[in-house]
mmCIF file of C-alpha atoms and ligand atoms in Angstrom:
data_model
loop_
_atom_site.group_PDB
_atom_site.id
_atom_site.type_symbol
_atom_site.label_atom_id
_atom_site.label_comp_id
_atom_site.label_asym_id
_atom_site.label_seq_id
_atom_site.Cartn_x
_atom_site.Cartn_y
_atom_site.Cartn_z
ATOM 1 C CA MET R 28 10.503 -53.210 215.157
ATOM 2 C CA ARG R 29 13.072 -54.223 213.512
ATOM 3 C CA LYS R 30 13.789 -57.815 212.763
ATOM 4 C CA ASN R 31 16.983 -59.979 213.882
ATOM 5 C CA ILE R 32 19.557 -59.881 210.767
ATOM 6 C CA LEU R 33 20.776 -63.225 212.165
ATOM 7 C CA GLU R 34 18.109 -64.787 211.959
ATOM 8 C CA TRP R 35 17.293 -63.180 207.979
ATOM 9 C CA SER R 36 17.693 -66.065 205.171
ATOM 10 C CA LEU R 37 20.555 -64.982 203.789
ATOM 11 C CA MET R 38 23.184 -64.026 206.426
ATOM 12 C CA LYS R 39 21.658 -68.263 207.689
ATOM 13 C CA GLU R 40 22.769 -69.297 203.800
ATOM 14 C CA MET R 41 26.035 -66.744 204.571
ATOM 15 C CA ILE R 42 26.768 -68.668 207.502
ATOM 16 C CA GLU R 43 25.910 -72.061 205.877
ATOM 17 C CA THR R 44 27.410 -71.604 202.472
ATOM 18 C CA THR R 45 30.876 -70.533 204.347
ATOM 19 C CA THR R 46 31.163 -73.449 206.868
ATOM 20 C CA ASN R 47 30.111 -75.713 203.837
ATOM 21 C CA LEU R 48 33.814 -74.311 202.057
ATOM 22 C CA TYR R 49 35.826 -74.466 204.960
ATOM 23 C CA ARG R 50 34.173 -78.194 205.358
ATOM 24 C CA LEU R 51 34.925 -78.365 201.530
ATOM 25 C CA GLY R 52 38.984 -77.426 202.564
ATOM 26 C CA TRP R 53 38.855 -74.519 199.888
ATOM 27 C CA ASP R 54 39.254 -71.601 202.335
ATOM 28 C CA GLU R 55 42.291 -72.504 204.645
ATOM 29 C CA ARG R 56 42.890 -69.809 207.256
ATOM 30 C CA ASN R 57 41.421 -66.987 205.986
ATOM 31 C CA GLY R 58 41.499 -68.220 201.767
ATOM 32 C CA GLY R 59 38.749 -67.013 200.557
ATOM 33 C CA ASN R 60 36.464 -63.752 200.603
ATOM 34 C CA ILE R 61 32.542 -63.759 199.599
ATOM 35 C CA SER R 62 30.349 -60.505 198.328
ATOM 36 C CA ILE R 63 25.800 -60.545 197.432
ATOM 37 C CA LEU R 64 24.380 -56.903 197.000
ATOM 38 C CA LEU R 65 21.407 -57.031 199.101
ATOM 39 C CA ASP R 66 18.640 -55.135 198.334
ATOM 40 C CA GLU R 67 18.320 -51.838 200.480
ATOM 41 C CA GLN R 68 14.200 -52.241 200.643
ATOM 42 C CA GLU R 69 14.924 -55.654 202.474
ATOM 43 C CA LEU R 70 18.038 -55.203 204.434
ATOM 44 C CA SER R 71 16.171 -51.823 206.159
ATOM 45 C CA ARG R 72 14.040 -54.262 207.824
ATOM 46 C CA TYR R 73 16.398 -56.080 209.618
ATOM 47 C CA LEU R 74 19.203 -53.162 209.730
ATOM 48 C CA ASP R 75 18.686 -48.855 210.996
ATOM 49 C CA VAL R 76 20.699 -47.814 206.505
ATOM 50 C CA THR R 77 20.701 -44.652 208.031
ATOM 51 C CA CYS R 78 23.424 -45.253 210.905
ATOM 52 C CA VAL R 79 26.508 -45.320 209.766
ATOM 53 C CA LEU R 80 29.854 -47.074 212.293
ATOM 54 C CA ARG R 81 32.307 -46.355 210.856
ATOM 55 C CA LYS R 82 33.029 -45.435 206.219
ATOM 56 C CA ILE R 83 36.747 -45.882 205.009
ATOM 57 C CA PRO R 84 37.674 -44.622 201.650
ATOM 58 C CA ILE R 85 37.898 -46.026 198.325
ATOM 59 C CA ASP R 86 41.312 -45.837 196.310
ATOM 60 C CA PHE R 87 39.197 -46.625 192.656
ATOM 61 C CA ASP R 88 36.489 -45.611 191.463
ATOM 62 C CA ALA R 89 33.805 -47.621 191.892
ATOM 63 C CA SER R 90 29.999 -44.971 191.357
ATOM 64 C CA LYS R 91 28.967 -47.495 189.510
ATOM 65 C CA LEU R 92 28.291 -49.178 192.576
ATOM 66 C CA ALA R 93 27.099 -45.235 194.360
ATOM 67 C CA ARG R 94 24.363 -46.277 196.849
ATOM 68 C CA HIS R 95 24.687 -50.764 196.388
ATOM 69 C CA TYR R 96 24.687 -52.587 199.556
ATOM 70 C CA LEU R 97 26.400 -55.195 200.035
ATOM 71 C CA LEU R 98 27.216 -58.744 202.586
ATOM 72 C CA VAL R 99 30.759 -58.978 202.486
ATOM 73 C CA THR R 100 33.241 -61.768 203.955
ATOM 74 C CA GLY R 101 35.746 -59.334 206.378
ATOM 75 C CA SER R 102 39.818 -59.237 206.118
ATOM 76 C CA GLY R 103 41.491 -61.944 207.163
ATOM 77 C CA LYS R 104 38.580 -63.452 208.874
ATOM 78 C CA TYR R 105 38.646 -67.298 208.983
ATOM 79 C CA PHE R 106 35.453 -69.092 206.886
ATOM 80 C CA LYS R 107 36.329 -71.949 210.033
ATOM 81 C CA ASN R 108 34.854 -68.748 212.562
ATOM 82 C CA ILE R 109 31.712 -67.240 210.739
ATOM 83 C CA LYS R 110 29.618 -69.464 212.625
ATOM 84 C CA LYS R 111 30.976 -69.009 215.903
ATOM 85 C CA SER R 112 31.500 -64.980 214.925
ATOM 86 C CA PRO R 113 29.174 -63.997 212.168
ATOM 87 C CA GLU R 114 29.937 -60.064 213.282
ATOM 88 C CA GLU R 115 33.219 -60.321 213.645
ATOM 89 C CA SER R 116 33.965 -62.844 210.419
ATOM 90 C CA LEU R 117 31.388 -60.410 208.306
ATOM 91 C CA GLY R 118 30.353 -56.941 207.496
ATOM 92 C CA ILE R 119 27.440 -54.988 205.583
ATOM 93 C CA ILE R 120 29.087 -52.349 203.279
ATOM 94 C CA ARG R 121 27.451 -49.291 201.275
ATOM 95 C CA ILE R 122 29.257 -47.209 198.267
ATOM 96 C CA ASN R 123 28.829 -43.770 198.958
ATOM 97 C CA GLU R 124 27.062 -41.579 196.119
ATOM 98 C CA THR R 125 30.606 -40.921 194.491
ATOM 99 C CA GLY R 126 32.036 -44.399 195.308
ATOM 100 C CA THR R 127 35.113 -42.931 196.426
ATOM 101 C CA GLU R 128 33.862 -44.204 200.118
ATOM 102 C CA LEU R 129 32.646 -46.603 202.312
ATOM 103 C CA ASP R 130 30.009 -46.968 205.095
ATOM 104 C CA ILE R 131 30.669 -49.815 207.299
ATOM 105 C CA LEU R 132 26.554 -50.176 208.427
ATOM 106 C CA TRP R 133 27.134 -53.661 210.109
ATOM 107 C CA GLY R 134 29.534 -55.800 211.884
ATOM 108 C CA PHE R 135 33.462 -55.977 211.398
ATOM 109 C CA SER R 136 32.974 -55.613 215.327
ATOM 110 C CA ASN R 137 36.333 -55.715 216.896
ATOM 111 C CA GLU R 138 38.105 -52.719 213.495
ATOM 112 C CA GLY R 139 37.787 -55.079 211.153
ATOM 113 C CA PHE R 140 37.427 -54.126 207.509
ATOM 114 C CA PRO R 141 36.860 -56.122 204.191
ATOM 115 C CA THR R 142 38.320 -59.026 202.161
ATOM 116 C CA SER R 143 41.815 -57.766 200.621
ATOM 117 C CA GLU R 144 40.046 -58.326 197.593
ATOM 118 C CA LEU R 145 37.705 -56.260 197.635
ATOM 119 C CA PRO R 146 38.689 -53.941 194.836
ATOM 120 C CA THR R 147 39.132 -57.256 192.591
ATOM 121 C CA HIS R 148 34.517 -58.001 193.730
ATOM 122 C CA LEU R 149 33.440 -54.646 192.936
ATOM 123 C CA MET R 150 35.203 -54.113 189.717
ATOM 124 C CA SER R 151 33.723 -58.092 188.921
ATOM 125 C CA HIS R 152 30.441 -56.617 190.134
ATOM 126 C CA ILE R 153 31.196 -53.718 188.475
ATOM 127 C CA ALA R 154 30.830 -55.931 185.283
ATOM 128 C CA ARG R 155 28.004 -59.197 185.524
ATOM 129 C CA LYS R 156 25.833 -56.299 185.606
ATOM 130 C CA LYS R 157 26.338 -54.660 183.183
ATOM 131 C CA VAL R 158 25.756 -58.273 180.900
ATOM 132 C CA ASP R 159 23.833 -60.396 183.857
ATOM 133 C CA THR R 160 20.642 -58.684 185.223
ATOM 134 C CA THR R 161 19.895 -60.859 187.461
ATOM 135 C CA HIS R 162 23.750 -60.676 189.018
ATOM 136 C CA ARG R 163 24.382 -60.485 192.918
ATOM 137 C CA VAL R 164 26.977 -62.820 194.120
ATOM 138 C CA VAL R 165 31.262 -62.834 193.733
ATOM 139 C CA MET R 166 32.852 -65.469 195.194
ATOM 140 C CA HIS R 167 36.383 -66.091 195.679
ATOM 141 C CA ASN R 168 37.782 -69.810 197.026
ATOM 142 C CA HIS R 169 40.860 -71.858 196.529
ATOM 143 C CA ALA R 170 39.158 -75.248 195.149
ATOM 144 C CA THR R 171 41.537 -77.624 195.341
ATOM 145 C CA HIS R 172 42.252 -79.491 191.841
ATOM 146 C CA LEU R 173 41.687 -76.092 189.853
ATOM 147 C CA LEU R 174 43.750 -75.632 192.332
ATOM 148 C CA ALA R 175 46.498 -78.308 191.543
ATOM 149 C CA MET R 176 45.259 -78.371 187.840
ATOM 150 C CA SER R 177 46.733 -74.574 187.327
ATOM 151 C CA PHE R 178 50.613 -76.162 187.473
ATOM 152 C CA THR R 179 49.591 -79.128 185.558
ATOM 153 C CA HIS R 180 47.678 -77.743 182.479
ATOM 154 C CA GLU R 181 48.438 -75.691 179.452
ATOM 155 C CA LEU R 182 46.927 -72.637 180.727
ATOM 156 C CA SER R 183 45.091 -71.751 177.718
ATOM 157 C CA GLU R 184 41.971 -71.160 178.199
ATOM 158 C CA LYS R 185 40.438 -72.775 175.607
ATOM 159 C CA ALA R 186 42.128 -76.240 176.398
ATOM 160 C CA MET R 187 41.672 -75.972 180.346
ATOM 161 C CA THR R 188 37.472 -75.272 179.182
ATOM 162 C CA LYS R 189 37.853 -78.107 176.812
ATOM 163 C CA THR R 190 39.672 -80.406 179.471
ATOM 164 C CA LEU R 191 37.049 -79.897 181.977
ATOM 165 C CA TRP R 192 33.803 -80.088 179.751
ATOM 166 C CA LYS R 193 34.766 -83.300 179.075
ATOM 167 C CA MET R 194 35.634 -84.842 182.518
ATOM 168 C CA CYS R 195 31.772 -84.542 183.396
ATOM 169 C CA THR R 196 28.739 -85.229 180.882
ATOM 170 C CA GLU R 197 26.796 -81.431 183.135
ATOM 171 C CA CYS R 198 30.037 -79.770 182.770
ATOM 172 C CA LEU R 199 29.768 -77.967 179.081
ATOM 173 C CA VAL R 200 25.331 -77.413 180.582
ATOM 174 C CA VAL R 201 26.807 -75.591 183.493
ATOM 175 C CA PHE R 202 29.494 -73.294 182.671
ATOM 176 C CA PRO R 203 29.260 -73.010 178.248
ATOM 177 C CA GLU R 204 30.678 -70.089 178.320
ATOM 178 C CA GLY R 205 34.090 -71.564 179.107
ATOM 179 C CA ILE R 206 36.593 -70.601 181.934
ATOM 180 C CA GLY R 207 38.865 -67.265 181.672
ATOM 181 C CA ILE R 208 41.888 -67.346 182.975
ATOM 182 C CA ILE R 209 44.228 -64.888 184.402
ATOM 183 C CA PRO R 210 48.218 -63.676 184.584
ATOM 184 C CA TRP R 211 49.728 -64.348 188.021
ATOM 185 C CA LEU R 212 48.940 -61.150 189.855
ATOM 186 C CA VAL R 213 48.993 -59.893 193.046
ATOM 187 C CA PRO R 214 46.952 -60.952 195.167
ATOM 188 C CA GLY R 215 44.147 -57.663 196.605
ATOM 189 C CA THR R 216 45.373 -55.196 194.329
ATOM 190 C CA ASN R 217 42.909 -53.227 191.057
ATOM 191 C CA GLU R 218 45.163 -54.561 188.798
ATOM 192 C CA ILE R 219 43.908 -58.604 189.764
ATOM 193 C CA GLY R 220 40.808 -56.174 189.807
ATOM 194 C CA GLU R 221 41.261 -54.877 186.861
ATOM 195 C CA ILE R 222 42.075 -57.789 184.367
ATOM 196 C CA THR R 223 39.319 -60.229 186.361
ATOM 197 C CA ALA R 224 36.769 -58.027 185.318
ATOM 198 C CA GLU R 225 37.077 -57.875 181.928
ATOM 199 C CA LYS R 226 37.343 -61.517 181.848
ATOM 200 C CA LEU R 227 34.655 -61.421 183.693
ATOM 201 C CA LYS R 228 32.985 -59.317 180.826
ATOM 202 C CA GLU R 229 32.395 -62.527 178.552
ATOM 203 C CA VAL R 230 32.656 -65.945 181.383
ATOM 204 C CA ARG R 231 31.191 -66.148 184.684
ATOM 205 C CA LEU R 232 34.943 -67.886 185.847
ATOM 206 C CA VAL R 233 37.640 -67.146 186.637
ATOM 207 C CA LEU R 234 40.994 -68.912 186.992
ATOM 208 C CA TRP R 235 43.730 -67.427 189.226
ATOM 209 C CA PRO R 236 46.456 -69.474 188.620
ATOM 210 C CA PHE R 237 48.793 -70.888 191.174
ATOM 211 C CA HIS R 238 46.258 -69.591 193.289
ATOM 212 C CA GLY R 239 41.972 -70.203 193.309
ATOM 213 C CA ILE R 240 39.448 -69.794 190.662
ATOM 214 C CA TYR R 241 36.591 -66.691 191.449
ATOM 215 C CA GLY R 242 32.636 -67.428 191.133
ATOM 216 C CA THR R 243 30.528 -65.544 189.993
ATOM 217 C CA GLY R 244 25.958 -65.677 189.572
ATOM 218 C CA LYS R 245 22.914 -65.196 190.936
ATOM 219 C CA ASN R 246 22.710 -66.455 193.804
ATOM 220 C CA LEU R 247 25.518 -68.247 196.757
ATOM 221 C CA ASP R 248 23.873 -71.665 195.956
ATOM 222 C CA ASP R 249 24.410 -70.883 192.377
ATOM 223 C CA VAL R 250 28.055 -69.371 192.759
ATOM 224 C CA PHE R 251 28.750 -72.496 194.812
ATOM 225 C CA GLY R 252 27.177 -74.989 192.356
ATOM 226 C CA LEU R 253 29.208 -73.450 189.273
ATOM 227 C CA ILE R 254 32.609 -73.488 191.140
ATOM 228 C CA GLU R 255 31.812 -77.387 192.790
ATOM 229 C CA THR R 256 31.001 -78.829 189.319
ATOM 230 C CA ALA R 257 34.300 -76.852 187.334
ATOM 231 C CA GLU R 258 35.944 -78.216 191.153
ATOM 232 C CA LYS R 259 34.745 -81.247 190.676
ATOM 233 C CA ALA R 260 35.852 -81.850 186.872
ATOM 234 C CA ALA R 261 39.786 -81.313 188.232
ATOM 235 C CA GLU R 262 38.978 -83.459 190.939
ATOM 236 C CA VAL R 263 37.833 -86.011 188.355
ATOM 237 C CA TYR R 264 40.801 -84.604 185.928
ATOM 238 C CA THR R 265 43.671 -85.210 188.178
ATOM 239 C CA TYR R 266 42.457 -88.850 188.750
ATOM 240 C CA VAL R 267 42.149 -89.704 185.284
ATOM 241 C CA LYS R 268 45.965 -88.451 185.451
ATOM 242 C CA SER R 269 46.945 -90.450 188.127
ATOM 243 C CA GLN R 270 45.554 -93.179 186.557
ATOM 244 C CA GLY R 271 47.381 -93.311 183.899
ATOM 245 C CA GLY R 272 45.710 -90.673 181.578
ATOM 246 C CA ILE R 273 43.205 -90.398 178.922
ATOM 247 C CA MET R 274 42.695 -93.686 177.033
ATOM 248 C CA GLN R 275 38.780 -92.206 175.588
ATOM 249 C CA GLU R 276 36.905 -89.679 175.924
ATOM 250 C CA MET R 277 33.873 -87.418 175.472
ATOM 251 C CA THR R 278 34.070 -86.317 171.196
ATOM 252 C CA ASP R 279 33.857 -82.561 169.915
ATOM 253 C CA GLU R 280 30.943 -83.858 168.140
ATOM 254 C CA GLN R 281 28.929 -85.578 171.710
ATOM 255 C CA LEU R 282 29.427 -82.193 172.853
ATOM 256 C CA LYS R 283 28.502 -80.573 170.158
ATOM 257 C CA LYS R 284 24.815 -82.751 170.821
ATOM 258 C CA LEU R 285 25.645 -82.358 174.602
ATOM 259 C CA ALA R 286 24.500 -78.282 174.127
ATOM 260 C CA LYS R 287 21.832 -79.208 171.789
ATOM 261 C CA GLN R 288 19.494 -81.090 173.936
ATOM 262 C CA PHE R 289 20.581 -78.565 177.058
ATOM 263 C CA LYS R 290 19.458 -75.517 174.869
ATOM 264 C CA VAL R 291 23.169 -73.743 175.490
ATOM 265 C CA ILE R 292 25.357 -72.419 173.248
ATOM 266 C CA PRO R 293 29.546 -73.482 173.951
ATOM 267 C CA ARG R 294 31.282 -70.407 173.562
ATOM 268 C CA LYS R 295 31.840 -69.479 169.630
ATOM 269 C CA GLY R 296 35.798 -71.027 168.374
ATOM 270 C CA TYR R 297 35.800 -73.869 171.348
ATOM 271 C CA ILE R 298 33.671 -77.399 169.596
HETATM 272 O O1 LIG I 12 41.332 -62.916 201.663
HETATM 273 O O2 LIG I 12 41.635 -65.380 199.649
HETATM 274 O O3 LIG I 12 42.435 -64.132 197.656
HETATM 275 C C1 LIG I 12 41.904 -64.201 201.599
HETATM 276 C C2 LIG I 12 42.792 -65.183 199.846
HETATM 277 C C3 LIG I 12 43.063 -64.141 198.800
HETATM 278 ZN ZN1 LIG I 13 42.912 -66.229 197.695
#
């Protein structure tokens, strides 16, 4: 007897996390998207994976994810409504043997589709899996203060990283590799996917100027915590600027001491 998929702890966590993200104001309307790589055996306790509902073509080479299963948010769906209608707002997909097509196995009811950012998600999973065997989650949202900083702060990765590190003592410990930044690009395209994935070879956070943030990690809490920490730093930056600017801050020497204490290696050449 298969268990009810809505009782799966991962599904419950997805619903809880997306609801939280909506409450934080980072996923207005249909903004933001999440995908999670699933374990086939675990999934099989809840779903007959031989039963394919629909097939959708993929227009880039996703063969490195062949036979992989993912839980994905739906295109045009509102995070606000995921809790109320998970089967319409979310879906479970499998990439086929050749990486040219995906099978919809559950969800996306009412003829829905996976997120418009699926190319970026799949390319990001490919890039992160290569450098981190524990990698499983990609999350994109429109975190307010990080997005605002893309208008007011120099768009250099080193300068942005150092500003964020210095806004909260914890930041360097949480993302010692820093933050990546891409140029402004049209969302939903293979191009933005390729450029984001290239950055993700070295960092887990990528800022999309005038749009939002991409984060990756080993589970939902891990990615949420990563974005939340950078976003908090960006919020502090906003207050600091509005209080008249920086009067004093942590020095590079202090950042080095912090890295030593917490045994993290800061991005080379940054401090
Ligand atoms: O899914 O956020 O980047 C809607 C978006 C596109
Ligand atoms: Zn977006």
